[in-house]
Amino acid sequence: MAPKFLRELIPRREKRAASGSVVVAFKDLSWVQWVQFWSGWLAWTCDAIDFFAVSLTVNLLAKQFNQSTTSITTAITLTLLFRPAGAIIFGILSDRFGRKWPLVFNLLLCCVFELATGFVNTFPQFLGVRAIFGIAMGGIWGLSSASALENLPVELRGIGSGVLQEGYAVGYLLAAVINLTLVAQHGWRALFWTASGISFFAAVVRMVVPESAFFLRAKEQERERGTNTSQKTKTFIKETKAMLKRHWLLCIYAVLLMTGFNFLSHGSQDLYPTFLEDSKSFSTHDATVATIIGNWSYSGGAIAGTVSQYLGRRLTIVIFILLVGAFIPLWVLPTSFSALAAGAFCIQVGVQGAWGVIPIQLAEMSPPAFRATFPGVAYQIGNMISAASAQIEATGAANLKTTVIKNGVPTQQANYATVQAIFIGVVSAFVVIITIIGPENHGSHFENHKTAFEEGGGRDDAVADNASQTSYREVNSEKNSA
C-alpha cells in the first residue's frame, strides 16, 4: 500500500468545493469581507514594491556607491536576514491583540524606512537602513495573509490565496513600471520615495477597515468573562508554549518548505534584470520591459489557488513546479527579446502558480490560533535561509565566465544563464519532494477556533464557544436533510 501522504495527495470528495457553492459564496460576500481581503492584498503588494526596489536598481546603486553588483546584493541579503525578527514581533502582536492595528503600525514603519532609504548618501548608511527595514518588512506577510483569508468562506479560500499571493507579482510589476518611468527621469531615489507613499496609503486603508470578526468575537467573550489584559497575556504565553511543544516537528517542516519556495522565487527574480543586461546585452529599458512581461504571469496564482480547491493544495503545487522545470531552457538560452520575455513569463506562471497555493496551505497547516505567527515566521525564516540567493548566483556567475559579443568584440562576461538554470532546477526538485511528503488539512474551518489568548487556544481541537461559520455546502446539506 502507498504511504499515507501519497494516498491523501488528492482530498476526499466531501472536502472539495462544489462549483455551485463557490458561486453562492461569492454572491453572499459582504462589503466588509471584500475590503478586509483587499486591504491584506494591498499590504502584501506594498511589501513586494519595497523589496524589489533594490533588485531593480542594482546597477544604478552600484554606480552611486561605487560598489560591485555582489556588494549591492548584500543589501538584499541583510533585508532577508532581519525579516524573521519582524515576523516574530508582529505575528505575536497580531495573534495576541488582533489583525488591524499591528498591521497599520507595521505599514507605517515600512513607509518611514523606505523614505529614509531615498535619503542615504553612503553605502554603510544604505546597508544599515535596509537591514532595519527588514524587521518592518518581516511582519507584513503573516498579518496580511491571516486577515485576508480568515474572513473568507471556506469555498473561496483557494482562489483568495492565489489572488492574495499575486499581490507580490503586482508589486514587482508596479516597481518595474516606476523604475521604467520615474527612475529614468529622476534617478533611483524616486522609486524608494514613491514606494514609501504607497505604503502610507495602505496603512490608511487598513486603518479604516474593521477588525476581523474572529477577534471581535473572542474579545467580546473575554470581556463577558471579566478577563483583563494581564490575564489574557499570561494565557497567550502559556498556550504558545503548549503549541510549540506539540508542533515542533511541524515548525521544522514548514521552515524547510518555505526555504525551498523562497530559493525558487528569489533565484528566478532577484538578478533576472541584471542577467538580461550583463549576459544578453539588453539595455536597462529592455530588461525592465522583459521583467514587466514576465510578471504579467500573476494570473498563475489565481488559477492555481482555484485549482487547489478541487485537486488539493500539494498536488497543485507539484504540477506548477513541474512547469517551472519544463521552461528553464526557454528562460535562459534564447538571445532575442521576444523569446527571453516569453521564457520569463512561462517560468513565472509556474513560480507564481505554486506560490499562489502557499497562503492557504500554510494557514490550514498552522496551529489554528497562531495563523499570523506560524506562517509568518516559517516564511521569513525560509527567507533568511535563502537570503544569499542573489549572492550565490552573482558569485557563481562571476566564476563561471562566458563569451558574449559586444559591439562586434568577443567579451568575457559572468555566466548568469548556466548558474540560474542549475540553481532553479535543483531547487524545483527539492520543492516537489518536500511538498509531497508534507501534511495537508484541506478545507479547515480554522476561523471557528479559539484565539491564542483564550484558555485552551493552543490545542488543535479548541473550538470557540459560539463558533457558527460553516461552508455553504454544509448549509445546503443541512437544508436538504431538513
XYZ file of C-alpha atoms in Angstrom:
482
model
C 0.000 0.000 0.000
C 1.214 3.517 -0.825
C 2.291 5.794 2.039
C -0.429 7.930 3.624
C 0.993 11.190 2.260
C 0.600 9.818 -1.294
C -2.871 8.328 -0.724
C -4.097 11.695 0.562
C -2.481 13.784 -2.185
C -5.958 14.419 -3.612
C -8.510 15.477 -0.938
C -11.568 13.347 -0.262
C -14.631 14.261 -2.292
C -16.505 15.683 0.699
C -13.709 18.207 1.295
C -13.665 19.593 -2.239
C -15.623 22.708 -3.124
C -18.700 22.251 -5.327
C -18.928 24.774 -8.170
C -22.395 25.882 -7.089
C -21.273 26.609 -3.540
C -18.412 28.771 -4.840
C -20.841 30.931 -6.827
C -23.155 31.284 -3.821
C -20.236 32.188 -1.576
C -19.128 34.947 -3.964
C -22.640 36.388 -4.120
C -23.007 36.397 -0.343
C -19.732 38.165 0.473
C -20.341 41.357 2.448
C -18.549 44.623 1.689
C -16.626 44.201 4.967
C -15.264 40.829 3.808
C -14.287 42.353 0.464
C -12.391 45.284 1.970
C -10.717 43.101 4.610
C -9.395 40.856 1.868
C -8.226 43.658 -0.423
C -6.586 45.603 2.400
C -4.485 42.491 3.122
C -3.699 42.190 -0.585
C -2.627 45.834 -0.763
C -0.307 45.435 2.228
C 1.412 42.462 0.592
C 1.711 44.386 -2.674
C 3.499 47.180 -0.815
C 5.926 44.648 0.642
C 6.875 43.496 -2.860
C 7.341 47.050 -4.171
C 9.578 47.878 -1.230
C 11.681 44.736 -1.584
C 12.204 44.811 -5.351
C 13.148 48.479 -5.323
C 16.727 47.290 -4.699
C 16.928 44.415 -7.199
C 15.564 46.619 -10.000
C 18.164 49.327 -9.369
C 21.245 47.188 -8.665
C 23.340 48.745 -11.426
C 22.299 52.301 -10.534
C 23.074 51.688 -6.859
C 26.446 50.155 -7.738
C 27.311 53.294 -9.705
C 26.004 55.620 -6.978
C 28.033 53.982 -4.187
C 30.954 52.822 -6.344
C 30.385 49.161 -5.409
C 30.241 45.844 -7.281
C 26.977 44.059 -8.074
C 27.821 41.434 -5.450
C 28.289 44.145 -2.806
C 24.934 45.754 -3.619
C 23.179 42.395 -3.299
C 24.405 42.394 0.311
C 21.537 44.820 0.971
C 19.056 42.212 -0.282
C 20.679 39.599 1.941
C 20.572 41.854 5.020
C 16.902 42.655 4.467
C 16.069 38.958 4.275
C 18.191 38.130 7.336
C 16.297 40.565 9.559
C 12.808 39.669 8.362
C 12.269 36.749 10.818
C 12.571 39.209 13.722
C 9.709 41.234 12.266
C 7.631 38.109 11.660
C 8.004 37.067 15.302
C 7.307 40.535 16.738
C 4.327 41.462 14.576
C 2.968 37.908 14.395
C 2.791 37.701 18.187
C 1.195 41.151 18.360
C -1.393 40.114 15.776
C -2.308 36.782 17.386
C -2.484 38.476 20.776
C -4.170 41.832 20.038
C -5.840 41.485 16.615
C -5.130 41.924 12.915
C -5.883 45.608 12.426
C -3.551 47.845 14.451
C -0.408 45.685 14.326
C -0.654 45.757 10.508
C -1.268 49.524 10.463
C 1.814 50.135 12.613
C 3.813 47.674 10.504
C 2.954 49.505 7.273
C 3.820 52.892 8.790
C 7.265 51.576 9.765
C 7.774 50.365 6.177
C 6.812 53.838 4.989
C 9.381 55.515 7.256
C 12.296 53.210 6.405
C 11.570 53.260 2.677
C 11.549 57.058 2.785
C 14.836 57.021 4.688
C 16.417 54.779 2.029
C 15.901 57.524 -0.515
C 17.948 59.977 1.564
C 21.087 57.904 2.285
C 24.384 59.207 0.922
C 26.895 56.457 1.762
C 26.973 52.705 1.256
C 27.141 51.884 5.016
C 24.069 54.097 5.555
C 22.278 52.249 2.761
C 23.082 48.837 4.254
C 22.058 49.960 7.754
C 18.666 51.303 6.674
C 17.905 48.242 4.557
C 18.809 45.916 7.446
C 16.459 47.704 9.856
C 13.861 47.867 7.107
C 13.926 44.065 7.013
C 12.396 43.959 10.515
C 9.446 46.079 9.404
C 9.034 44.152 6.167
C 9.102 40.805 8.003
C 5.727 41.246 9.639
C 3.672 42.074 6.561
C 3.084 38.660 5.002
C 1.809 36.801 8.061
C -0.534 39.615 9.081
C -1.917 40.337 5.618
C -2.451 36.631 4.885
C -4.236 35.945 8.174
C -6.546 38.960 7.984
C -7.435 38.317 4.326
C -8.122 34.574 4.404
C -9.815 34.093 7.784
C -12.627 36.428 6.722
C -13.453 34.465 3.554
C -15.801 31.434 3.367
C -14.021 28.077 3.085
C -15.027 27.677 -0.587
C -13.261 30.900 -1.608
C -10.006 30.451 0.268
C -8.258 28.690 -2.599
C -8.837 31.457 -5.125
C -8.401 34.034 -2.349
C -4.993 32.557 -1.570
C -3.923 32.799 -5.198
C -5.094 36.369 -5.655
C -3.572 37.430 -2.329
C -0.156 35.977 -3.124
C -0.163 37.607 -6.546
C -0.029 40.939 -4.779
C 3.685 40.069 -4.753
C 3.819 39.864 -8.558
C 1.717 43.012 -8.907
C 4.112 44.784 -6.539
C 7.063 43.657 -8.676
C 5.192 44.906 -11.743
C 4.455 48.310 -10.190
C 8.074 48.673 -9.052
C 9.227 47.853 -12.587
C 6.863 50.439 -14.089
C 8.083 53.090 -11.634
C 11.652 52.107 -12.493
C 10.875 52.463 -16.194
C 9.293 55.908 -15.834
C 10.170 57.937 -12.733
C 13.621 56.429 -12.168
C 14.588 57.014 -15.791
C 13.869 60.723 -15.318
C 14.612 61.427 -11.652
C 17.071 58.731 -10.511
C 16.872 55.690 -8.230
C 15.733 57.627 -5.162
C 12.360 58.316 -6.785
C 11.492 54.615 -6.617
C 12.004 54.432 -2.855
C 10.099 57.666 -2.200
C 7.162 56.504 -4.311
C 7.121 53.136 -2.532
C 7.016 54.975 0.789
C 3.915 56.885 -0.293
C 2.152 53.706 -1.386
C 2.879 52.050 1.983
C 1.425 55.071 3.779
C -1.719 54.810 1.652
C -2.048 51.110 2.515
C -1.740 51.934 6.231
C -4.555 54.490 5.965
C -6.752 51.973 4.132
C -6.222 49.313 6.812
C -6.865 51.934 9.492
C -10.450 52.470 8.283
C -11.221 48.774 7.645
C -12.902 46.919 10.555
C -11.129 44.325 12.702
C -11.596 40.622 11.828
C -14.855 39.175 13.148
C -12.760 36.325 14.549
C -11.091 38.682 17.038
C -14.142 40.821 17.748
C -15.991 37.669 18.825
C -13.155 36.467 21.059
C -12.644 39.861 22.697
C -16.349 40.148 23.453
C -16.384 36.708 25.100
C -13.352 37.544 27.225
C -14.954 40.848 28.239
C -18.087 38.999 29.381
C -15.934 36.635 31.436
C -14.211 39.590 33.061
C -10.749 38.622 31.819
C -8.284 41.520 31.937
C -5.315 42.270 29.671
C -2.764 40.806 32.059
C -4.650 37.528 32.338
C -5.025 37.266 28.560
C -1.293 37.852 28.081
C -0.427 35.122 30.602
C -2.823 32.760 28.842
C -1.278 33.662 25.481
C 2.225 32.827 26.719
C 1.051 29.522 28.204
C -0.802 28.488 25.038
C 2.184 29.469 22.876
C 4.445 27.166 24.876
C 1.889 24.357 24.598
C 1.674 24.835 20.830
C 5.450 24.743 20.358
C 5.758 21.608 22.463
C 3.053 19.903 20.415
C 4.063 21.114 16.948
C 7.849 21.498 16.929
C 8.218 18.966 14.103
C 5.587 20.790 12.028
C 7.527 24.018 12.592
C 10.682 22.433 11.161
C 8.773 21.096 8.150
C 7.175 24.479 7.426
C 10.582 26.177 7.521
C 12.029 23.622 5.077
C 9.050 24.095 2.748
C 9.362 27.873 2.783
C 13.130 27.704 2.355
C 12.612 25.879 -0.924
C 9.918 28.281 -2.066
C 11.975 31.354 -1.236
C 15.026 29.996 -3.045
C 12.697 29.419 -6.005
C 11.295 32.945 -6.125
C 14.476 34.868 -5.300
C 16.583 32.672 -7.566
C 14.270 33.295 -10.517
C 13.659 37.019 -9.930
C 16.254 38.972 -7.979
C 19.035 39.039 -10.574
C 16.992 38.448 -13.719
C 17.215 42.105 -14.844
C 20.978 42.001 -14.215
C 21.220 38.744 -16.213
C 19.461 40.372 -19.172
C 21.708 43.430 -19.061
C 25.052 41.689 -18.497
C 24.676 38.334 -20.257
C 22.238 39.273 -23.036
C 23.411 42.890 -23.552
C 19.925 44.307 -23.014
C 19.530 47.987 -22.196
C 18.112 48.852 -18.780
C 14.871 49.825 -20.517
C 14.528 46.490 -22.363
C 15.463 44.481 -19.264
C 12.761 46.287 -17.294
C 10.162 45.703 -20.024
C 11.045 41.985 -20.103
C 10.631 41.908 -16.317
C 7.214 43.512 -16.634
C 6.145 40.954 -19.248
C 7.373 38.128 -17.036
C 5.359 39.384 -14.101
C 2.115 39.565 -16.029
C 2.072 35.893 -15.053
C 0.329 36.845 -11.799
C -2.798 35.133 -13.168
C -0.983 31.845 -12.470
C -1.511 32.284 -8.739
C -5.249 32.823 -9.042
C -5.576 29.834 -11.378
C -3.525 27.571 -9.108
C -5.372 28.710 -5.997
C -8.695 27.913 -7.640
C -7.483 24.533 -8.924
C -6.212 23.647 -5.439
C -9.776 23.866 -4.135
C -10.527 20.756 -6.235
C -7.211 18.909 -6.734
C -5.775 19.673 -3.304
C -3.017 22.041 -2.202
C 0.009 19.765 -2.546
C -0.832 18.239 -5.930
C -1.451 21.694 -7.414
C 1.915 22.910 -6.131
C 3.691 19.911 -7.668
C 2.039 20.457 -11.067
C 3.109 24.098 -11.248
C 6.663 23.381 -10.065
C 6.991 20.832 -12.886
C 6.036 23.648 -15.280
C 8.972 25.649 -13.914
C 11.386 22.846 -14.735
C 9.960 22.429 -18.227
C 10.534 26.084 -19.175
C 14.062 26.612 -17.786
C 15.705 26.310 -21.273
C 13.391 28.965 -22.759
C 14.142 31.168 -19.764
C 17.923 31.370 -20.250
C 19.027 30.082 -23.687
C 17.473 32.439 -26.294
C 19.128 35.687 -27.365
C 16.146 37.632 -28.713
C 13.984 39.915 -26.606
C 10.708 38.178 -27.503
C 11.940 34.668 -26.676
C 13.509 35.669 -23.357
C 10.412 37.639 -22.355
C 8.268 34.595 -23.210
C 10.585 32.402 -21.134
C 10.327 34.789 -18.183
C 6.536 34.731 -18.473
C 6.337 30.923 -18.595
C 8.734 30.441 -15.686
C 6.825 32.900 -13.543
C 3.486 31.236 -14.342
C 4.901 28.153 -12.653
C 6.585 30.025 -9.786
C 3.617 32.280 -9.059
C 1.155 29.422 -9.520
C 2.903 27.298 -6.894
C 3.212 30.311 -4.594
C -0.492 31.059 -5.042
C -1.358 27.963 -3.001
C 1.063 28.727 -0.167
C -1.026 31.217 1.891
C -3.927 28.803 2.283
C -1.693 25.716 2.589
C 0.196 27.320 5.487
C -2.999 28.712 7.059
C -4.648 25.267 7.043
C -1.448 23.561 8.191
C -0.838 26.025 11.050
C -1.922 25.561 14.659
C -5.266 27.385 14.262
C -4.770 30.021 16.972
C -1.398 31.088 15.559
C -2.281 31.830 11.922
C -0.280 35.063 11.839
C 2.797 33.974 13.785
C 3.283 30.426 12.469
C 3.050 31.093 8.694
C 4.841 34.431 9.008
C 7.795 33.077 10.966
C 8.101 29.955 8.792
C 8.000 32.114 5.676
C 10.577 34.597 6.938
C 12.988 32.010 8.353
C 12.816 30.379 4.937
C 13.546 33.819 3.519
C 16.500 34.197 5.873
C 17.978 30.840 4.868
C 17.554 31.750 1.200
C 18.940 35.246 1.802
C 22.117 34.549 -0.113
C 20.287 33.549 -3.325
C 21.367 36.655 -5.220
C 24.927 36.447 -3.917
C 25.170 32.726 -4.751
C 24.088 33.411 -8.301
C 26.265 36.522 -8.666
C 29.344 34.770 -7.264
C 28.757 31.615 -9.303
C 28.263 33.595 -12.484
C 31.397 35.667 -11.832
C 33.449 32.485 -11.524
C 31.833 30.726 -14.488
C 32.585 33.064 -17.371
C 31.063 33.024 -20.836
C 31.902 34.909 -24.024
C 29.400 37.384 -25.491
C 29.683 39.710 -28.460
C 29.551 43.400 -27.530
C 29.910 45.966 -30.307
C 31.350 43.230 -32.523
C 34.036 42.292 -29.990
C 34.119 38.972 -28.035
C 33.903 39.854 -24.335
C 34.164 37.742 -21.193
C 31.022 38.078 -19.038
C 29.545 36.478 -15.934
C 27.601 33.343 -16.960
C 24.270 34.006 -15.279
C 22.368 31.707 -17.667
C 24.075 28.466 -16.655
C 24.155 29.302 -12.955
C 20.470 30.302 -12.806
C 19.382 27.228 -14.786
C 21.222 24.817 -12.467
C 20.103 26.702 -9.362
C 16.394 26.716 -10.251
C 16.478 23.113 -11.455
C 17.877 21.844 -8.157
C 15.522 23.992 -6.077
C 12.479 22.849 -8.094
C 13.326 19.195 -7.429
C 13.656 19.901 -3.696
C 10.297 21.732 -3.563
C 8.487 18.861 -5.305
C 9.859 16.320 -2.812
C 9.270 18.388 0.340
C 5.724 19.251 -0.796
C 4.712 15.644 -1.484
C 5.849 14.307 1.892
C 4.169 17.086 3.877
C 0.770 17.364 5.609
C -2.415 18.869 4.192
C -5.529 19.970 6.084
C -7.707 20.835 3.114
C -10.920 22.722 3.912
C -10.052 23.511 7.535
C -12.543 25.687 9.448
C -9.806 27.492 11.359
C -11.999 30.572 11.785
C -14.063 28.632 14.346
C -11.080 28.014 16.600
C -10.324 29.810 19.837
C -7.808 32.652 19.780
C -4.371 32.250 21.324
C -5.318 34.398 24.338
C -8.255 32.135 25.266
C -7.818 29.183 27.608
C -7.052 26.058 25.574
C -6.296 28.029 22.409
C -3.038 26.145 21.896
C -4.903 22.876 21.250
C -5.927 21.976 17.701
C -9.445 20.931 18.788
C -10.278 24.067 20.831
C -13.413 25.348 19.074
C -14.793 28.734 20.140
C -17.909 28.709 22.298
C -20.146 30.410 19.720
C -18.401 29.318 16.520
C -21.027 29.348 13.807
C -19.500 29.866 10.369
C -19.863 26.827 8.149
C -19.299 26.294 4.457
C -22.111 26.956 2.026
C -22.004 23.281 1.020
C -22.697 22.277 4.626
C -25.506 24.820 4.958
C -27.190 23.461 1.836
C -26.759 19.876 3.086
C -28.477 20.776 6.358
C -31.352 22.403 4.472
C -31.799 19.359 2.227
C -31.743 16.921 5.146
C -34.340 19.020 6.944
